[in-house]
Coordinates of C-alpha atoms and ligand atoms in Angstrom, one line a residue:
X1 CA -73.1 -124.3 -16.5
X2 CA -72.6 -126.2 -13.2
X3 CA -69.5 -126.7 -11.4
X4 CA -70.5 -129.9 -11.9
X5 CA -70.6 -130.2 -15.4
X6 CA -67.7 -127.7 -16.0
X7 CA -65.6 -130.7 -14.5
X8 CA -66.9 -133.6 -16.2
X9 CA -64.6 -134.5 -19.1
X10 CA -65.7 -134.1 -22.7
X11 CA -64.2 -136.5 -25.2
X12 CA -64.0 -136.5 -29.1
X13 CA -61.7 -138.5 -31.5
X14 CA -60.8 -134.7 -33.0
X15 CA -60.3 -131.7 -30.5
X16 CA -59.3 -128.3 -33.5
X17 CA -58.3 -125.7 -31.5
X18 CA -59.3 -122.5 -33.1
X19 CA -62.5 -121.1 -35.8
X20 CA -60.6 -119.1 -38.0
X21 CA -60.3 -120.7 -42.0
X22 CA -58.3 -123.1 -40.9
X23 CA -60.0 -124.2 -37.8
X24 CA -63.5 -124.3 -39.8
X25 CA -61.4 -125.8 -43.0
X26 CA -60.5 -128.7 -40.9
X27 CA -64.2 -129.3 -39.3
X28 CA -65.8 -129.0 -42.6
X29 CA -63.6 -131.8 -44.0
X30 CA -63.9 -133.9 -41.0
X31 CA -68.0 -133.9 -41.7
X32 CA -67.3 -134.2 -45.4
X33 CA -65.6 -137.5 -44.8
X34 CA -68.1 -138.7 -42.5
X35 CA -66.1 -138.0 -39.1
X36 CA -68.4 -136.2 -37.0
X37 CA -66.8 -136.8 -33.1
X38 CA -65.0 -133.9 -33.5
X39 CA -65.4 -130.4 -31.2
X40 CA -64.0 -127.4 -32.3
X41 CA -62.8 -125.0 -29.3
X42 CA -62.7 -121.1 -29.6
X43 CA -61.5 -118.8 -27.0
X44 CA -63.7 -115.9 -28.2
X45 CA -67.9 -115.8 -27.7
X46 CA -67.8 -116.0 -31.6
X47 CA -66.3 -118.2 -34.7
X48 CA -64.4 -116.5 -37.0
X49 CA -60.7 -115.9 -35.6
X50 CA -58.6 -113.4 -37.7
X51 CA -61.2 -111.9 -39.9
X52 CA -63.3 -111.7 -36.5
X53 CA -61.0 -110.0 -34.4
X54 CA -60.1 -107.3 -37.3
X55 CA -62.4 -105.3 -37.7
X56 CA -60.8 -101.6 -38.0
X57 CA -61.9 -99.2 -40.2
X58 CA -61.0 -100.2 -43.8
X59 CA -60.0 -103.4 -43.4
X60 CA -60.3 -105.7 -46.0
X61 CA -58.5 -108.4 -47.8
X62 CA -55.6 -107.7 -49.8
X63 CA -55.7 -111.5 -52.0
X64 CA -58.6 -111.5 -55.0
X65 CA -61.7 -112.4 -52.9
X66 CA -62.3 -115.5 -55.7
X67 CA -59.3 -117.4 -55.0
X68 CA -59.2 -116.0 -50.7
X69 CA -62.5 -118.4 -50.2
X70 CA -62.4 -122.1 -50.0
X71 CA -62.4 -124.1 -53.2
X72 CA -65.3 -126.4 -51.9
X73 CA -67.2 -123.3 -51.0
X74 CA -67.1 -121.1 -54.4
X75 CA -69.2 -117.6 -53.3
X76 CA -70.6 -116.1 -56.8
X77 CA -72.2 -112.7 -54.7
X78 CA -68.7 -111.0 -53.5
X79 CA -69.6 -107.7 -54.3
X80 CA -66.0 -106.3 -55.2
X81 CA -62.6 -108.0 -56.3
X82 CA -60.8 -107.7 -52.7
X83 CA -63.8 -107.8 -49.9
X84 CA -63.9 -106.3 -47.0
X85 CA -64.0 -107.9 -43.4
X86 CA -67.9 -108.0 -43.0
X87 CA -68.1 -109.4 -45.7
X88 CA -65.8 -112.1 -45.6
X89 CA -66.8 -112.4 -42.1
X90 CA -70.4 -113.1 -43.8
X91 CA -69.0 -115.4 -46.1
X92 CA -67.6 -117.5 -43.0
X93 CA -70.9 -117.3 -41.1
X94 CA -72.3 -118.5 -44.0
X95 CA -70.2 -121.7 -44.6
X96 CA -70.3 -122.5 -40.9
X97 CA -74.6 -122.7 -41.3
X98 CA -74.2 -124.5 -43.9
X99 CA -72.2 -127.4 -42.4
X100 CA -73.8 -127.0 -39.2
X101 CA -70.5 -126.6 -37.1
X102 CA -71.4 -124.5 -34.3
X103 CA -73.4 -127.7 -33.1
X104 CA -69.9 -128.8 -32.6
X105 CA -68.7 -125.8 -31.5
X106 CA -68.0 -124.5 -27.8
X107 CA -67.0 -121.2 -27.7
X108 CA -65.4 -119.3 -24.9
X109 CA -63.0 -121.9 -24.3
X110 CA -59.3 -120.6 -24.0
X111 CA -56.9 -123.6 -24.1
X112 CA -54.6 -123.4 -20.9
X113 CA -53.1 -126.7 -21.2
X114 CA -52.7 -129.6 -23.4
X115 CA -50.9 -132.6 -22.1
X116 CA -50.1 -136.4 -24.5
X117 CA -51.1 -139.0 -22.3
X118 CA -48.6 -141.6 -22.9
X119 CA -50.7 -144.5 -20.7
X120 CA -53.9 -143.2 -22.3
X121 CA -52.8 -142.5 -25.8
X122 CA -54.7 -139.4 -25.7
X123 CA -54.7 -135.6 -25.4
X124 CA -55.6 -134.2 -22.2
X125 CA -56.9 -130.4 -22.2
X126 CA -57.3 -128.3 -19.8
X127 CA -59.9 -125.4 -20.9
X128 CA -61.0 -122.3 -19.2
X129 CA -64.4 -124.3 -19.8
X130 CA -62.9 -127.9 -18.3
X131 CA -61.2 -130.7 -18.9
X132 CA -61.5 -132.3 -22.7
X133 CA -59.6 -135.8 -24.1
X134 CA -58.6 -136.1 -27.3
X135 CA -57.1 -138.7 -29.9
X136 CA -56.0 -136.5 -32.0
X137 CA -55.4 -133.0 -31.3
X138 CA -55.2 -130.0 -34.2
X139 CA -54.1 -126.7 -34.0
X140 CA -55.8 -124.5 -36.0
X141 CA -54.6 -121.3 -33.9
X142 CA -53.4 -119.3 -37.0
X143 CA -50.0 -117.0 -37.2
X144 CA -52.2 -113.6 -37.1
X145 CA -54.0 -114.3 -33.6
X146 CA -52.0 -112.7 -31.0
X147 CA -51.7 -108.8 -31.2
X148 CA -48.4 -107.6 -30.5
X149 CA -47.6 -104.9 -28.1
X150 CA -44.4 -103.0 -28.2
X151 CA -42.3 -102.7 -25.1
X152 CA -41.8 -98.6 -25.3
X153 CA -41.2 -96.9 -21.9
X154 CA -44.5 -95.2 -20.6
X155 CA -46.8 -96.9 -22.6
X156 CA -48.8 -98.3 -20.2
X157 CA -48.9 -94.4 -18.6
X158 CA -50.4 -92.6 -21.7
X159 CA -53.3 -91.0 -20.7
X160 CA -55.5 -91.3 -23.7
X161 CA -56.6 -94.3 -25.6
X162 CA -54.2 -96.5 -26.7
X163 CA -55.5 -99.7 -28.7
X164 CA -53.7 -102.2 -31.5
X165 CA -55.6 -102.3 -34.8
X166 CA -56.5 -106.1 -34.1
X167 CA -58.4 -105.2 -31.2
X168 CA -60.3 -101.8 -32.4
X169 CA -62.0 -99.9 -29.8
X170 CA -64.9 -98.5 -31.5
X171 CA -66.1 -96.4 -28.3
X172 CA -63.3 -94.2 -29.2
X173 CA -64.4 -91.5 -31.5
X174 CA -61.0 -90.2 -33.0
X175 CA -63.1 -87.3 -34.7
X176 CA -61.0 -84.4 -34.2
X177 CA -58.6 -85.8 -32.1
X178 CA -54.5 -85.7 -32.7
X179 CA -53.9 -89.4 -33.6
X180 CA -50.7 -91.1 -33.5
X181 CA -50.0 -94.5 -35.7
X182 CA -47.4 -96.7 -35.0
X183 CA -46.7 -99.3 -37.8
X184 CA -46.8 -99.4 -41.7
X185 CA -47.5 -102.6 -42.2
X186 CA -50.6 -104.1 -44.3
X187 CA -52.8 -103.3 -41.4
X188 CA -51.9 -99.4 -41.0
X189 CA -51.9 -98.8 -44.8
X190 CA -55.6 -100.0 -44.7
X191 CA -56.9 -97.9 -41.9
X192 CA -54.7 -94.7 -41.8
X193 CA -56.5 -93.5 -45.3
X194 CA -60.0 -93.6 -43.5
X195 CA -59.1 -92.6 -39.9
X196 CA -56.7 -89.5 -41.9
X197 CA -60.7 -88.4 -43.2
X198 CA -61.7 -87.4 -39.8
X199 CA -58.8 -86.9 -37.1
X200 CA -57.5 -83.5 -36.6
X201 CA -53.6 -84.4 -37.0
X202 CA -52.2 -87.7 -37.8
X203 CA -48.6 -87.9 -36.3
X204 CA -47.2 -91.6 -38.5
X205 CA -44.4 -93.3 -37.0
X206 CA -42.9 -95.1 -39.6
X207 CA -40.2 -97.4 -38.8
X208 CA -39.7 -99.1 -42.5
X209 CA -41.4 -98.0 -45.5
X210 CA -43.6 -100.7 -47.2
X211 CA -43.2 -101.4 -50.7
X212 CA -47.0 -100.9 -52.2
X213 CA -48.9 -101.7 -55.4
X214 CA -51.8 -100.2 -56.6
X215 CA -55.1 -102.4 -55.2
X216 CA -57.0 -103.2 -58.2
X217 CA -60.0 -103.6 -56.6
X218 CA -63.4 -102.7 -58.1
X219 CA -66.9 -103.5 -58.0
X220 CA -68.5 -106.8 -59.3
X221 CA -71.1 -106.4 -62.0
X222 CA -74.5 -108.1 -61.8
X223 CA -74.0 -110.0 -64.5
X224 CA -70.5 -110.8 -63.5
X225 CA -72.2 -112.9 -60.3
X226 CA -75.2 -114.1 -62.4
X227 CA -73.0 -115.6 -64.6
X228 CA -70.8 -117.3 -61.6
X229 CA -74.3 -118.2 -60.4
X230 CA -75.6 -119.9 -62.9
X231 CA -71.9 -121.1 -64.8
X232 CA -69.6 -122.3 -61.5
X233 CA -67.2 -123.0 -64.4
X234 CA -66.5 -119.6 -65.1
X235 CA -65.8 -119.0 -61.6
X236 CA -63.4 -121.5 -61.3
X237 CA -61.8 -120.5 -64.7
X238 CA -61.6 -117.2 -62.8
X239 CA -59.9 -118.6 -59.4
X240 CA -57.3 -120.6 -61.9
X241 CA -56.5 -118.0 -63.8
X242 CA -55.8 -115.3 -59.7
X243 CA -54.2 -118.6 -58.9
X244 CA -51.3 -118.9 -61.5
X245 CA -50.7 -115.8 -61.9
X246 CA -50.0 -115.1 -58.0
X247 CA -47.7 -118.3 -58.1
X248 CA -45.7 -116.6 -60.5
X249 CA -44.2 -114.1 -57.8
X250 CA -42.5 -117.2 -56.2
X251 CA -40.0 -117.5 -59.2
X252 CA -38.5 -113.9 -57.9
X253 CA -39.2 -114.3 -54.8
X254 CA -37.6 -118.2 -54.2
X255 CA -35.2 -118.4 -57.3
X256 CA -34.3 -115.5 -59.7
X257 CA -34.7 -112.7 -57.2
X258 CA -34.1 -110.4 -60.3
X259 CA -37.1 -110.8 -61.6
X260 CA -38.8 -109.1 -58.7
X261 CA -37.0 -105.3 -60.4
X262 CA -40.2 -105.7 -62.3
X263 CA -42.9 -105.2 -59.3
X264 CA -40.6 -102.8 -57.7
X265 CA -40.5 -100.5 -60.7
X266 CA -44.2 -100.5 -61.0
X267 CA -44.6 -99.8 -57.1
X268 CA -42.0 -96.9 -57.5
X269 CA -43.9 -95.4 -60.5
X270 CA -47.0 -95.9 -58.0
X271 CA -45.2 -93.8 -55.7
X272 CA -44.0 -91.1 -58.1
X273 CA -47.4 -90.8 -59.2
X274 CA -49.1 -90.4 -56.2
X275 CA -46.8 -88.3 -53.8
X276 CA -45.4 -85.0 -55.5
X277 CA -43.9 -84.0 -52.8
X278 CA -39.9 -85.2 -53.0
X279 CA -38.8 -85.0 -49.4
X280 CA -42.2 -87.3 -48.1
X281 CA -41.5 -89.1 -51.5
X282 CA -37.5 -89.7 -49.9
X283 CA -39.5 -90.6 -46.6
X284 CA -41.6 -93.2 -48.5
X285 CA -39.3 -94.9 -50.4
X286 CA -38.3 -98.4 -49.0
X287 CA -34.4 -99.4 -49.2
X288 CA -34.9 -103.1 -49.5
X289 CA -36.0 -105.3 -52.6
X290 CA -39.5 -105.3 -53.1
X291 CA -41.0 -108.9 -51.6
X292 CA -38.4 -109.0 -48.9
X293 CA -41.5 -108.1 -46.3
X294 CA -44.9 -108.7 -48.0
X295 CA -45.6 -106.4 -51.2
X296 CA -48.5 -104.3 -49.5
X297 CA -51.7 -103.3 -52.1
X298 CA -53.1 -100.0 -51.6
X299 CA -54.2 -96.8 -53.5
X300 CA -55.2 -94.8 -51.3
X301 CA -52.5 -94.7 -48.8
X302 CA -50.0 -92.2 -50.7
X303 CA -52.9 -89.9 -51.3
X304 CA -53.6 -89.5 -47.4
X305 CA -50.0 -89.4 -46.3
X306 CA -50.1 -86.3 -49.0
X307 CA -52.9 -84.6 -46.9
X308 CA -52.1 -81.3 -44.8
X309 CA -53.3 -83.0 -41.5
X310 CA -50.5 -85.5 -41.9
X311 CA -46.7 -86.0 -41.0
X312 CA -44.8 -88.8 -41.3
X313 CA -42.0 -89.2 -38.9
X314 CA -39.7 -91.7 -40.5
X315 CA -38.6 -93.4 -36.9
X316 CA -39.0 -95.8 -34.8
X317 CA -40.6 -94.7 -31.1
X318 CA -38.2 -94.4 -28.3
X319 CA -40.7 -93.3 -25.3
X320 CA -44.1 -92.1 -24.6
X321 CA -45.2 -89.4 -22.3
X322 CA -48.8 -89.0 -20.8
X323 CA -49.6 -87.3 -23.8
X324 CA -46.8 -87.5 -26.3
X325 CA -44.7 -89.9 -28.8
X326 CA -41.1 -89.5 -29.0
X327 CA -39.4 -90.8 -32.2
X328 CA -36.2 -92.4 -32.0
X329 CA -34.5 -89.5 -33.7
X330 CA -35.8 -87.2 -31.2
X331 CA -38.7 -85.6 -32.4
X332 CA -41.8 -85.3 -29.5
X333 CA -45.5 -85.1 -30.6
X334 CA -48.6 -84.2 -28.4
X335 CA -51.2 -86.5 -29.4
X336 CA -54.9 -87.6 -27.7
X337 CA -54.8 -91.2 -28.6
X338 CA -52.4 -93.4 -30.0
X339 CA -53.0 -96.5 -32.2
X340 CA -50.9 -99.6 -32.9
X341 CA -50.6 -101.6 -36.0
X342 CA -47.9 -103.2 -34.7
X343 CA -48.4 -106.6 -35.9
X344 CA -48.7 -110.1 -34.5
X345 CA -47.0 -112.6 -32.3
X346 CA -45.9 -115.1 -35.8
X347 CA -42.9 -116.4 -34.4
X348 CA -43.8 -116.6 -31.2
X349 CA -47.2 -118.4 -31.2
X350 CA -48.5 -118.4 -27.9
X351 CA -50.1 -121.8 -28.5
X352 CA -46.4 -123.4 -28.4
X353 CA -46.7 -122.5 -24.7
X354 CA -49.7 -124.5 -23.9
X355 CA -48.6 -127.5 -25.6
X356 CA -46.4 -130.6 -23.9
X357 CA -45.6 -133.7 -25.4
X358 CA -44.5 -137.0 -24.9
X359 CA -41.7 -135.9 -22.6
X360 CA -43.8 -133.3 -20.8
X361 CA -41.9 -130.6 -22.4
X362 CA -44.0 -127.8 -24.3
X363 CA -43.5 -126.7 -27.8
X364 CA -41.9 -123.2 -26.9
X365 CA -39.1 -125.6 -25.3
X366 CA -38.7 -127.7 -28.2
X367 CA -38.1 -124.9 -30.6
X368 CA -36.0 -123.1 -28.4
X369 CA -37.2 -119.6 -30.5
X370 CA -37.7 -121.4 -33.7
X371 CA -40.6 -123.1 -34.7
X372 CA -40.8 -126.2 -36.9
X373 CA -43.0 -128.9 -38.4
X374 CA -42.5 -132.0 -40.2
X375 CA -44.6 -131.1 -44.0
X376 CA -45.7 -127.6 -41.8
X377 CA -47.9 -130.0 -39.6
X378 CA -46.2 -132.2 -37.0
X379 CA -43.4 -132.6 -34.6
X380 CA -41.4 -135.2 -32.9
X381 CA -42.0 -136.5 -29.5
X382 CA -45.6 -134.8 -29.5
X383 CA -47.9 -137.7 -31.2
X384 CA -51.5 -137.0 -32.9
X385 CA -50.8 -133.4 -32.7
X386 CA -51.6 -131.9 -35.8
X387 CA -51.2 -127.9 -36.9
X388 CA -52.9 -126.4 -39.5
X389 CA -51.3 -123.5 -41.2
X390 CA -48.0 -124.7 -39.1
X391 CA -44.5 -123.1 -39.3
X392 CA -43.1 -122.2 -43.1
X393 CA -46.7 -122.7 -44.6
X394 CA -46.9 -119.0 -45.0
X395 CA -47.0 -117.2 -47.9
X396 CA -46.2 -113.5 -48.9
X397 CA -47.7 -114.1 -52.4
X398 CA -50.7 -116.2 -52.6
X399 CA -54.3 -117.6 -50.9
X400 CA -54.0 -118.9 -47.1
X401 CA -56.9 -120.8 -48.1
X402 CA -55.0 -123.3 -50.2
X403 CA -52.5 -123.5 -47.8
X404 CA -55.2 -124.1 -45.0
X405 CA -56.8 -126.6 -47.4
X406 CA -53.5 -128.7 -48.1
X407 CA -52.9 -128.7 -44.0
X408 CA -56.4 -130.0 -43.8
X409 CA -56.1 -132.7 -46.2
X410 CA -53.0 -134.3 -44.8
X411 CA -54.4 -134.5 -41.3
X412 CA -57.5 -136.2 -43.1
X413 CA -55.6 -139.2 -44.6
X414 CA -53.9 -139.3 -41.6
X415 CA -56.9 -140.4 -39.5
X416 CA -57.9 -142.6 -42.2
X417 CA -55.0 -144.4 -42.7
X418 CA -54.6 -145.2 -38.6
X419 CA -58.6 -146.4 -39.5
X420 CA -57.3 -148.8 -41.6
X421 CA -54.3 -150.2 -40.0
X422 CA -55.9 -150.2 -36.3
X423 CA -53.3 -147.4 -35.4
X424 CA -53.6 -144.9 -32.0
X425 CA -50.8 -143.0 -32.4
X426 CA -48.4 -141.7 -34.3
X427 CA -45.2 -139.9 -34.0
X428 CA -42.6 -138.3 -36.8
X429 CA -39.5 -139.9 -36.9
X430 CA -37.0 -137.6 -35.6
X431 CA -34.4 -137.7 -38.1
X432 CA -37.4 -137.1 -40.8
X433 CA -38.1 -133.9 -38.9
X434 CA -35.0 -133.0 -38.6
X435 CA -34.0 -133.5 -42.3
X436 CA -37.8 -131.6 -43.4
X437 CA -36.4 -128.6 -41.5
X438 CA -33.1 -128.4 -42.4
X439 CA -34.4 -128.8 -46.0
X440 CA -36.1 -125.3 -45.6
X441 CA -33.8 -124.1 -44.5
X442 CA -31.0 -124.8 -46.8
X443 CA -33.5 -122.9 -49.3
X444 CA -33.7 -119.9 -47.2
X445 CA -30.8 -118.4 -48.2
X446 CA -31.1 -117.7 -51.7
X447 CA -35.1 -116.3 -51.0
X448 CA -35.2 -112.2 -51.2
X449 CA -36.8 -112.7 -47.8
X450 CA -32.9 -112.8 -46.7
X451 CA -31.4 -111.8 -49.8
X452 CA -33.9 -108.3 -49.7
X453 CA -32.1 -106.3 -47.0
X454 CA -35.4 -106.6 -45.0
X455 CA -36.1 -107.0 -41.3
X456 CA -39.2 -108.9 -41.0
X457 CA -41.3 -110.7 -39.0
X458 CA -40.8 -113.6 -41.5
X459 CA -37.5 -113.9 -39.4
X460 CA -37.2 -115.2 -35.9
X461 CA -35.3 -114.0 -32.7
X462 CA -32.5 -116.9 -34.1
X463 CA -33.0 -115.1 -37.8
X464 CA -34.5 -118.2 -39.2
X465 CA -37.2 -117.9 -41.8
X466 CA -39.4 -120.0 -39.8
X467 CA -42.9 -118.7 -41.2
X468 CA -43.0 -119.3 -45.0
X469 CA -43.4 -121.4 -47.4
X470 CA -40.2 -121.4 -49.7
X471 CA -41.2 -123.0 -52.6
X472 CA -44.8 -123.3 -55.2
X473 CA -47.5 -124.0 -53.1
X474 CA -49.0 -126.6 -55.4
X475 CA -45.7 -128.4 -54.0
X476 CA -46.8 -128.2 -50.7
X477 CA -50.2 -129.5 -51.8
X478 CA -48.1 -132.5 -53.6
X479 CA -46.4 -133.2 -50.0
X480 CA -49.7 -133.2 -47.6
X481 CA -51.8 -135.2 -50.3
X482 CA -50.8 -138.3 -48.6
X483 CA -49.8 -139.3 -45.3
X484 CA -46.8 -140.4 -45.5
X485 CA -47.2 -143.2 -42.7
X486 CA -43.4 -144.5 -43.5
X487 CA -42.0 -141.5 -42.0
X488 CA -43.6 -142.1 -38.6
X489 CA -43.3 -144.2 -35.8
X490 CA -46.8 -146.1 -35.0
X491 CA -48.3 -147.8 -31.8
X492 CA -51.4 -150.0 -31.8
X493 CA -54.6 -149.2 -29.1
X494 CA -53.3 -150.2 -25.9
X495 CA -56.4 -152.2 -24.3
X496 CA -55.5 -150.6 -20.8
X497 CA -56.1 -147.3 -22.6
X498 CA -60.0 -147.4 -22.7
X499 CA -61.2 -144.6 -21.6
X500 CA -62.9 -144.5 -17.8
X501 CA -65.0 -141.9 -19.5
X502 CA -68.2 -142.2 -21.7
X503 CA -68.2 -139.7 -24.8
X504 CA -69.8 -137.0 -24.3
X505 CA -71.7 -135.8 -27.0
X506 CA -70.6 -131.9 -28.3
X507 CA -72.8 -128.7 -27.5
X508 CA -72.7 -125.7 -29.4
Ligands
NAP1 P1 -46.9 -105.9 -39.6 O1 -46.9 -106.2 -41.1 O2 -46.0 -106.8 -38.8 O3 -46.5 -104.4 -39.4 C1 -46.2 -104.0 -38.2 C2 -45.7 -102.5 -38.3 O4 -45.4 -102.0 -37.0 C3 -44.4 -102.4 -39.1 O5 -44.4 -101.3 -39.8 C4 -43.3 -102.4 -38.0 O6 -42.1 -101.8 -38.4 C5 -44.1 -101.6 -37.0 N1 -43.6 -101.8 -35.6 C6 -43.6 -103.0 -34.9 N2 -43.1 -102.8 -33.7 C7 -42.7 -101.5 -33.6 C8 -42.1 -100.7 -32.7 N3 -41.7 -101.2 -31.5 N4 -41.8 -99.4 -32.9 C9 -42.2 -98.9 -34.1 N5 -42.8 -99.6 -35.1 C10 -43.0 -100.9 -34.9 O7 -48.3 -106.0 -39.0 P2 -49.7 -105.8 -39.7 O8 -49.8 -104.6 -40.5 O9 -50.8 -106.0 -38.7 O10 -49.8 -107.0 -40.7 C11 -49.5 -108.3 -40.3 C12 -49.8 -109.3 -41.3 O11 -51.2 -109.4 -41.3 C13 -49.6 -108.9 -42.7 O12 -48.2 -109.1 -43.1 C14 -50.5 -109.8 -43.5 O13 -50.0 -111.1 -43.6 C15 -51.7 -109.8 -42.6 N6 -52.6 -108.8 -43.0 C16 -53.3 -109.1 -44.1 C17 -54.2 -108.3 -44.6 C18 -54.9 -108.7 -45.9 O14 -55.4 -107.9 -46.6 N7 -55.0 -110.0 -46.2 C19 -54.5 -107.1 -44.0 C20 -53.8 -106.8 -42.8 C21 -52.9 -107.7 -42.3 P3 -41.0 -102.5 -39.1 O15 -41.4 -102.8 -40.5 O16 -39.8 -101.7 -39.0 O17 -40.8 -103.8 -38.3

């Protein structure tokens, strides 16, 4: 591309920042209502976000495949209960063809700045690709896109591969090799049983134990996808059926926390069944209330922490030498190659950063350390900006999907209804965002994400619960249904605002 034509300014009604579910989710319904000046703009040379950037060994989804896919997009072939990343990767590929979105798609375009034009009642955006203007601007940037890095003295000097499981560096063959884990999180319990198969010792640093459930996971039968085929009923029997009974976790987790003794005496007769051993059993065993961080699936985890080859050292990591981990209690291990599943930037989206409103102030400033949204989607003083999958839409129990969906559908009436009154802009009154937020969380309290006796990244640096969604989620679908155009402030099209630009028509 010319310098020329890196400068000229692209313009679209819709600028989604993002190609992960929820970025594609929001496209897809855009064409489906007949909206088609939107672009969709991806830092990466591919679509696909999360489920793209994850692909260490054994990662796959931990939330039944029929209800983790989109409920306009039904897939009859998944070829097991839980699938795995290239396939749900396919899956993505697939729907993206099929609605012909990487016509509107430019890739490789990082999103430095993103300014509200108060004169031109429009979004400016400054790309690593150009300028872009928008009228409305969504963020479809996700919770799970930024790897996190943990500041532990002499990292940075290690002198083997170091890499976070989010960013797997398959050019490193850990065959043989002593292999250091830090993290026990949902990412680590998927790849440690398949990395344990092949490295020579696997040293696991384990700050908290998870709580884990067996993964029921097993392969579809032929006739089980003819029949989805050729009956989509049965299908989305199916998805009803995953979908109530996952809601059902939200009693225990939002109400009678008691009820969650249930799931935490099946995942401590998982454990006793799987790990003989009583002092790696001691190690294992969580000391929260099962739900306070997300229940984790797995059956083979237990079995490989139970292999000769590996220890589990139940500590944090104080330092690092040029070839060693030191545990906070004190214990030193030589070790070729250390990898991270260290988690994710959640509460700390690096979006918020990139982000000013009307006052010229960015997100990050706003929030002062906690994030929050008006319905999980918008925020006062920073007009047509939309998130999808915002703060507190979460969930430790359920589909992203349907929360992605819900997002989607409140940013659709949205544009509709400012079709139909002649609206440019809107705003959320502040005393409605206010009240939303302090709504949440007045309900935090009595959830077992603070109740549990849990640190988690649910919780911010302030200690708010500022990720989830505290309540059912067919609520939250209830609230984005409509938007609620009473609860924000509205401006007419300025005539001075015409743009000096012509549209300029999206290129894949
Ligand atoms: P995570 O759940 O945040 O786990 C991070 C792990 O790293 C925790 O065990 C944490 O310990 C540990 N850790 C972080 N900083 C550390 C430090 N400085 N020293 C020592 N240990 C440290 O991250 P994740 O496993 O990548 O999973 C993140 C989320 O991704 C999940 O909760 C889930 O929502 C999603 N995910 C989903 C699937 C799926 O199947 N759908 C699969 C993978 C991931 P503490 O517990 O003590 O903080």
């Amino acid at each position: 591309m010319s310098t020329e034509a890196q400068k000229a300014t692209r313009r679209a009604r819709v600028g989604i920042i993002g190609t992960g579910f929820a970025g594609l989710g929001m496209a897809i319904r855009l064409r489906q209502t007949g909206v088609d000046d939107f672009i969709l703009m991806e830092k990466g040379d591919r679509i696909g976000g999360t489920w793209r950037d994850n692909d260490y060994p054994g990662c796959a989804c931990d939330v039944p495949s029929n209800l983790y896919s989109y409920s306009f997009a039904p897939n009859p072939e998944w070829t097991t209960t839980f699938a795995h990343q290239p396939e749900i990767l396919d899956y993505t590929n697939r729907v993206v063809a099929e609605y012909d979105l990487l016509r509107s798609t430019h890739l490789n375009t990082f999103v430095q700045d993103a300014r509200w034009d108060a004169d031109a009642q429009r979004w400016q955006v400054e790309t690593s690709q150009g300028p872009y203007e928008f009228d409305v601007l969504v963020s479809a940037t996700g919770p799970l896109s930024a790897p996190s890095i943990p500041n532990i003295p002499g990292l940075a000097d290690f002198e083997g591969p170091v890499f976070h499981s989010a960013e797997w560096d398959h050019s490193v063959d850990l065959k043989g090799k002593r292999v250091a884990v830090i993290g026990t999180g949902a990412s680590a319990i998927q790849f440690v049983p398949e990395i344990q198969k092949e490295v020579s010792e696997l040293k696991l640093f384990q700050r908290t134990p998870p709580w884990l459930l067996p993964r029921p996971e097993y392969a579809t039968s032929k006739l089980r996808r003819s029949l989805f085929r050729r009956f989509p009923i049965l299908q989305k029997l199916g998805r009803e059926y995953l979908y109530w009974g996952h809601e059902a976790y939200v009693i225990g987790f939002t109400r009678f926390s008691g009820v969650m003794k249930l799931p935490q005496l099946l995942a401590q007769r998982h454990l006793r069944s799987q790990i003989k051993d009583p002092a790696l059993r001691e190690k294992v065993t969580p000391n929260f209330t099962i739900g306070c961080k997300r229940i984790l699936l797995s059956s083979n985890y237990y079995p490989a922490l139970a292999q000769p080859n590996v220890e589990v050292i139940a500590s944090g990591v104080s330092a690092i030498g040029k070839g060693s981990v030191t545990s906070s209690s004190g214990e030193e291990r030589e070790v070729d190659a250390i990898v991270l599943g260290t988690g994710f930037h959640v509460t700390d989206i690096p979006i918020a950063e990139h982000v000013r409103g009307a006052a010229g102030t960015t997100l990050a400033e706003e929030w002062k350390g906690s994030m929050q949204a008006y319905r999980g989607a918008t925020v006062s003083g920073f007009p047509n900006f939309f998130f999808v999958l915002g703060p507190n839409t979460g969930l430790g129990h359920s589909s992203m999907i349907f929360m992605v969906e819900a997002s989607v559908q409140y940013v659709i009436d949205a544009l509709q209804q400012m079709d139909q009154h002649g609206i440019a802009q809107v705003d959320v009154r502040p005393e409605r965002y206010r009240r939303w937020n302090q709504g949440i969380q007045r309900r935090m309290p009595d959830t077992i994400w603070v109740k549990g006796g849990c640190a988690s990244w649910y919780l911010d640096a302030n200690g708010r619960n500022t990720t989830l969604w505290p309540d059912f989620t067919f609520r939250y679908r209830a609230l984005t249904k409509r938007f609620d155009l009473e609860s924000y402030t509205t401006l007419p099209r300025r005539e001075a605002a015409e743009p000096a630009t012509e549209p300029t028509p999206a290129t894949a």
